[in-house]
Short mmCIF file of C-alpha atoms in Angstrom, two decimals:
data_model
loop_
_atom_site.label_atom_id
_atom_site.label_comp_id
_atom_site.label_asym_id
_atom_site.label_seq_id
_atom_site.Cartn_x
_atom_site.Cartn_y
_atom_site.Cartn_z
CA UNK C 176 17.58 -22.51 -3.86
CA UNK C 177 14.98 -22.76 -2.12
CA UNK C 178 16.45 -23.49 1.39
CA UNK C 179 18.82 -19.61 0.54
CA UNK C 180 15.29 -17.90 -0.53
CA UNK C 181 13.58 -19.37 2.90
CA UNK C 182 17.04 -18.47 5.18
CA UNK C 183 16.76 -14.52 3.20
CA UNK C 184 13.42 -14.39 4.10
CA UNK C 185 14.03 -15.38 7.34
CA UNK C 186 16.76 -13.05 7.83
CA UNK C 187 14.57 -10.28 6.82
CA UNK C 188 11.64 -11.23 8.52
CA UNK C 189 13.42 -11.03 12.06
CA UNK C 190 15.24 -7.81 10.77
CA UNK C 191 12.14 -6.28 10.62
CA UNK C 192 10.75 -7.33 13.83
CA UNK C 193 13.12 -5.64 15.39
CA UNK C 194 13.17 -2.17 13.49
CA UNK C 195 11.20 -0.48 16.32
CA UNK C 196 10.85 3.02 13.92
CA UNK C 197 9.19 0.54 10.95
CA UNK C 198 6.78 -1.21 13.79
CA UNK C 199 5.97 2.08 15.00
CA UNK C 200 5.23 3.58 10.88
CA UNK C 201 3.35 0.68 10.59
CA UNK C 202 0.86 1.04 13.38
CA UNK C 203 0.56 4.58 12.80
CA UNK C 204 -0.52 3.65 9.12
CA UNK C 205 -2.83 1.17 10.57
CA UNK C 206 -4.12 4.20 12.65
CA UNK C 207 -4.67 6.70 9.87
CA UNK C 208 -6.54 3.94 7.48
CA UNK C 209 -8.96 3.13 10.45
CA UNK C 210 -9.54 6.97 10.97
CA UNK C 211 -9.68 7.65 6.96
CA UNK C 212 -12.63 4.16 7.17
CA UNK C 213 -14.69 5.83 10.21
CA UNK C 214 -14.90 9.38 8.27
CA UNK C 215 -16.39 7.41 5.42
CA UNK C 216 -13.03 7.40 3.35
CA UNK C 217 -11.85 4.74 0.63
CA UNK C 218 -8.53 3.34 0.45
CA UNK C 219 -6.49 3.60 -3.09
CA UNK C 220 -3.62 1.43 -3.76
CA UNK C 221 -1.13 1.03 -7.04
CA UNK C 222 2.09 -0.71 -7.72
CA UNK C 223 3.59 -2.04 -11.22
CA UNK C 224 4.24 -5.39 -11.74
CA UNK C 225 4.40 -7.90 -9.06
CA UNK C 226 3.28 -4.97 -6.65
CA UNK C 227 0.22 -4.06 -9.22
CA UNK C 228 -0.95 -7.53 -8.67
CA UNK C 229 -0.41 -6.91 -5.05
CA UNK C 230 -2.54 -4.08 -5.29
CA UNK C 231 -5.31 -5.89 -6.30
CA UNK C 232 -4.94 -8.69 -3.61
CA UNK C 233 -4.98 -5.83 -0.90
CA UNK C 234 -7.86 -4.47 -2.40
CA UNK C 235 -9.72 -7.56 -2.17
CA UNK C 236 -8.69 -8.39 1.09
CA UNK C 237 -10.62 -4.91 1.84
CA UNK C 238 -13.67 -5.37 -0.41
CA UNK C 239 -14.45 -9.23 0.72
CA UNK C 240 -12.68 -9.88 3.66
CA UNK C 241 -9.28 -11.28 4.85
CA UNK C 242 -10.14 -13.41 8.38
CA UNK C 243 -13.66 -13.23 9.75
CA UNK C 244 -17.30 -12.54 7.79
CA UNK C 245 -18.25 -8.88 8.20
CA UNK C 246 -19.35 -5.85 5.92
CA UNK C 247 -17.19 -4.73 3.16
CA UNK C 248 -14.14 -1.72 2.91
CA UNK C 249 -14.15 0.76 0.11
CA UNK C 250 -10.79 -0.18 -1.71
CA UNK C 251 -9.37 -0.36 -5.21
CA UNK C 252 -6.87 -0.81 -6.56
CA UNK C 253 -5.47 2.09 -9.45
CA UNK C 254 -4.11 -1.13 -11.78
CA UNK C 255 -7.37 -2.61 -12.89
CA UNK C 256 -8.64 -0.39 -15.92
CA UNK C 257 -7.27 -0.76 -18.98
CA UNK C 258 -8.68 1.64 -20.76
CA UNK C 259 -7.62 3.89 -18.09
CA UNK C 260 -4.06 2.67 -17.64
CA UNK C 261 -3.56 3.20 -21.67
CA UNK C 262 -5.36 6.49 -22.58
CA UNK C 263 -3.45 8.35 -19.59
CA UNK C 264 -0.55 6.21 -20.69
CA UNK C 265 -0.43 7.91 -24.24
CA UNK C 266 -1.58 11.76 -23.67
CA UNK C 267 -0.04 12.06 -20.39
CA UNK C 268 2.78 9.81 -20.02
CA UNK C 269 3.26 6.33 -18.05
CA UNK C 270 3.95 8.22 -14.67
CA UNK C 271 0.99 9.54 -14.43
CA UNK C 272 -1.45 6.74 -15.06
CA UNK C 273 -2.12 6.47 -10.94
CA UNK C 274 -1.88 10.22 -10.45
CA UNK C 275 -4.60 11.39 -12.74
CA UNK C 276 -7.09 8.95 -11.18
CA UNK C 277 -6.26 10.00 -7.80
CA UNK C 278 -6.90 13.76 -8.57
CA UNK C 279 -10.66 12.33 -10.48
CA UNK C 280 -11.39 10.29 -7.40
CA UNK C 281 -9.85 11.50 -4.18
CA UNK C 282 -11.95 12.92 -1.36
CA UNK C 283 -11.03 14.39 1.81
CA UNK C 284 -10.86 11.40 4.12
CA UNK C 285 -9.29 9.08 1.61
CA UNK C 286 -5.59 7.84 2.17
CA UNK C 287 -3.70 6.15 -1.00
CA UNK C 288 -1.18 3.04 -0.78
CA UNK C 289 1.86 2.63 -3.10
CA UNK C 290 3.66 -0.34 -3.50
CA UNK C 291 7.25 0.13 -4.86
CA UNK C 292 10.21 -2.35 -4.13
CA UNK C 293 13.00 0.23 -5.02
CA UNK C 294 10.87 3.66 -3.61
CA UNK C 295 11.79 5.28 -7.35
CA UNK C 296 8.68 4.25 -9.60
CA UNK C 297 7.78 6.82 -11.22
CA UNK C 298 4.03 6.83 -11.22
CA UNK C 299 4.11 6.26 -7.38
CA UNK C 300 5.91 9.34 -7.41
CA UNK C 301 3.19 10.98 -9.05
CA UNK C 302 0.43 9.83 -7.18
CA UNK C 303 2.04 10.46 -3.79
CA UNK C 304 3.03 14.08 -5.16
CA UNK C 305 -0.58 14.26 -6.11
CA UNK C 306 -1.98 13.09 -2.49
CA UNK C 307 0.31 15.80 -0.95
CA UNK C 308 -1.01 18.36 -3.53
CA UNK C 309 -4.34 17.96 -2.23
CA UNK C 310 -3.33 17.70 1.50
CA UNK C 311 -4.03 13.53 1.65
CA UNK C 312 -2.16 11.14 3.44
CA UNK C 313 -0.24 8.20 1.81
CA UNK C 314 1.56 5.56 2.83
CA UNK C 315 4.17 3.58 1.14
CA UNK C 316 5.90 -0.13 1.01
CA UNK C 317 9.25 -0.11 -0.28
CA UNK C 318 12.75 -1.96 -0.11
CA UNK C 319 15.92 -0.88 0.65
CA UNK C 320 16.31 2.41 1.70
CA UNK C 321 12.73 3.30 0.63
CA UNK C 322 14.39 5.84 -2.33
CA UNK C 323 12.71 8.97 -3.21
CA UNK C 324 9.06 7.94 -1.75
CA UNK C 325 10.69 7.70 1.62
CA UNK C 326 10.83 11.23 1.61
CA UNK C 327 7.44 12.16 0.11
CA UNK C 328 4.94 9.48 1.57
CA UNK C 329 3.62 10.66 5.35
CA UNK C 330 3.77 6.64 6.47
CA UNK C 331 6.94 4.76 4.84
CA UNK C 332 7.27 1.23 5.41
CA UNK C 333 10.43 0.42 4.13
CA UNK C 334 11.38 -3.55 4.51
CA UNK C 335 14.92 -5.11 4.64
CA UNK C 336 16.03 -7.48 1.69
CA UNK C 337 18.64 -7.70 -1.04
CA UNK C 338 16.32 -9.36 -3.93
CA UNK C 339 13.12 -7.73 -5.07
CA UNK C 340 11.52 -11.36 -4.42
CA UNK C 341 12.02 -11.21 -0.62
CA UNK C 342 10.92 -7.52 -0.80
CA UNK C 343 7.40 -8.69 -1.89
CA UNK C 344 7.38 -11.32 0.29
CA UNK C 345 7.50 -8.76 3.07
CA UNK C 346 5.09 -6.68 1.49
CA UNK C 347 2.36 -9.24 1.57
CA UNK C 348 2.73 -10.25 5.22
CA UNK C 349 2.62 -6.25 5.94
CA UNK C 350 -0.51 -6.25 3.56
CA UNK C 351 -2.30 -9.06 5.10
CA UNK C 352 -1.47 -7.62 8.58
CA UNK C 353 -2.57 -4.12 7.26
CA UNK C 354 -6.15 -5.64 6.32
CA UNK C 355 -6.08 -7.52 9.84
CA UNK C 356 -5.48 -4.59 12.06
CA UNK C 357 -8.20 -2.36 10.22
CA UNK C 358 -10.49 -5.56 10.44
CA UNK C 359 -10.10 -6.13 14.15
CA UNK C 360 -10.64 -2.33 15.13
CA UNK C 361 -13.29 -1.98 12.59
CA UNK C 362 -14.95 -5.41 13.38
CA UNK C 363 -14.26 -6.74 16.70
CA UNK C 364 -15.40 -9.95 17.63
CA UNK C 365 -18.29 -9.66 20.23
#
């Protein structure tokens, strides 16, 4: 089992590494986040299930640090406040739990990152639509063919992999690389 999963991850990483479009889109997403931070923007992140945990993990890397001591960068996972999540879910529906928060929080220089292995999560799609309505750019980490999120997000990074677990592993690789790229650009080693 372990050998099979390691080989699946290695194969997916090789395919990802050779995907010129994915690499270019990823670099553009990093540049956009850097630009937002230079203009005092914030990063909002959301996902469901394991992707919710990944969004919290990534927010922690930005606010605390990834590889070097530096000033904190404003980032927030929209998955952590149970009172807000349950109130919005109860009053407006599960599909609105992230978009409603974004409607309350988004400012002109902010950016949203949605994490969805299928690209079909209704609450991530609604969040991206909220961003579009406010002319805020969005990034999505997804898998397979990107689903509807690929059509809505400004930057869609759709990783290869047949299994959800492989896609999630690649999302963690993307998350760390995203944070490292931003961190290196904003806090260069002197």
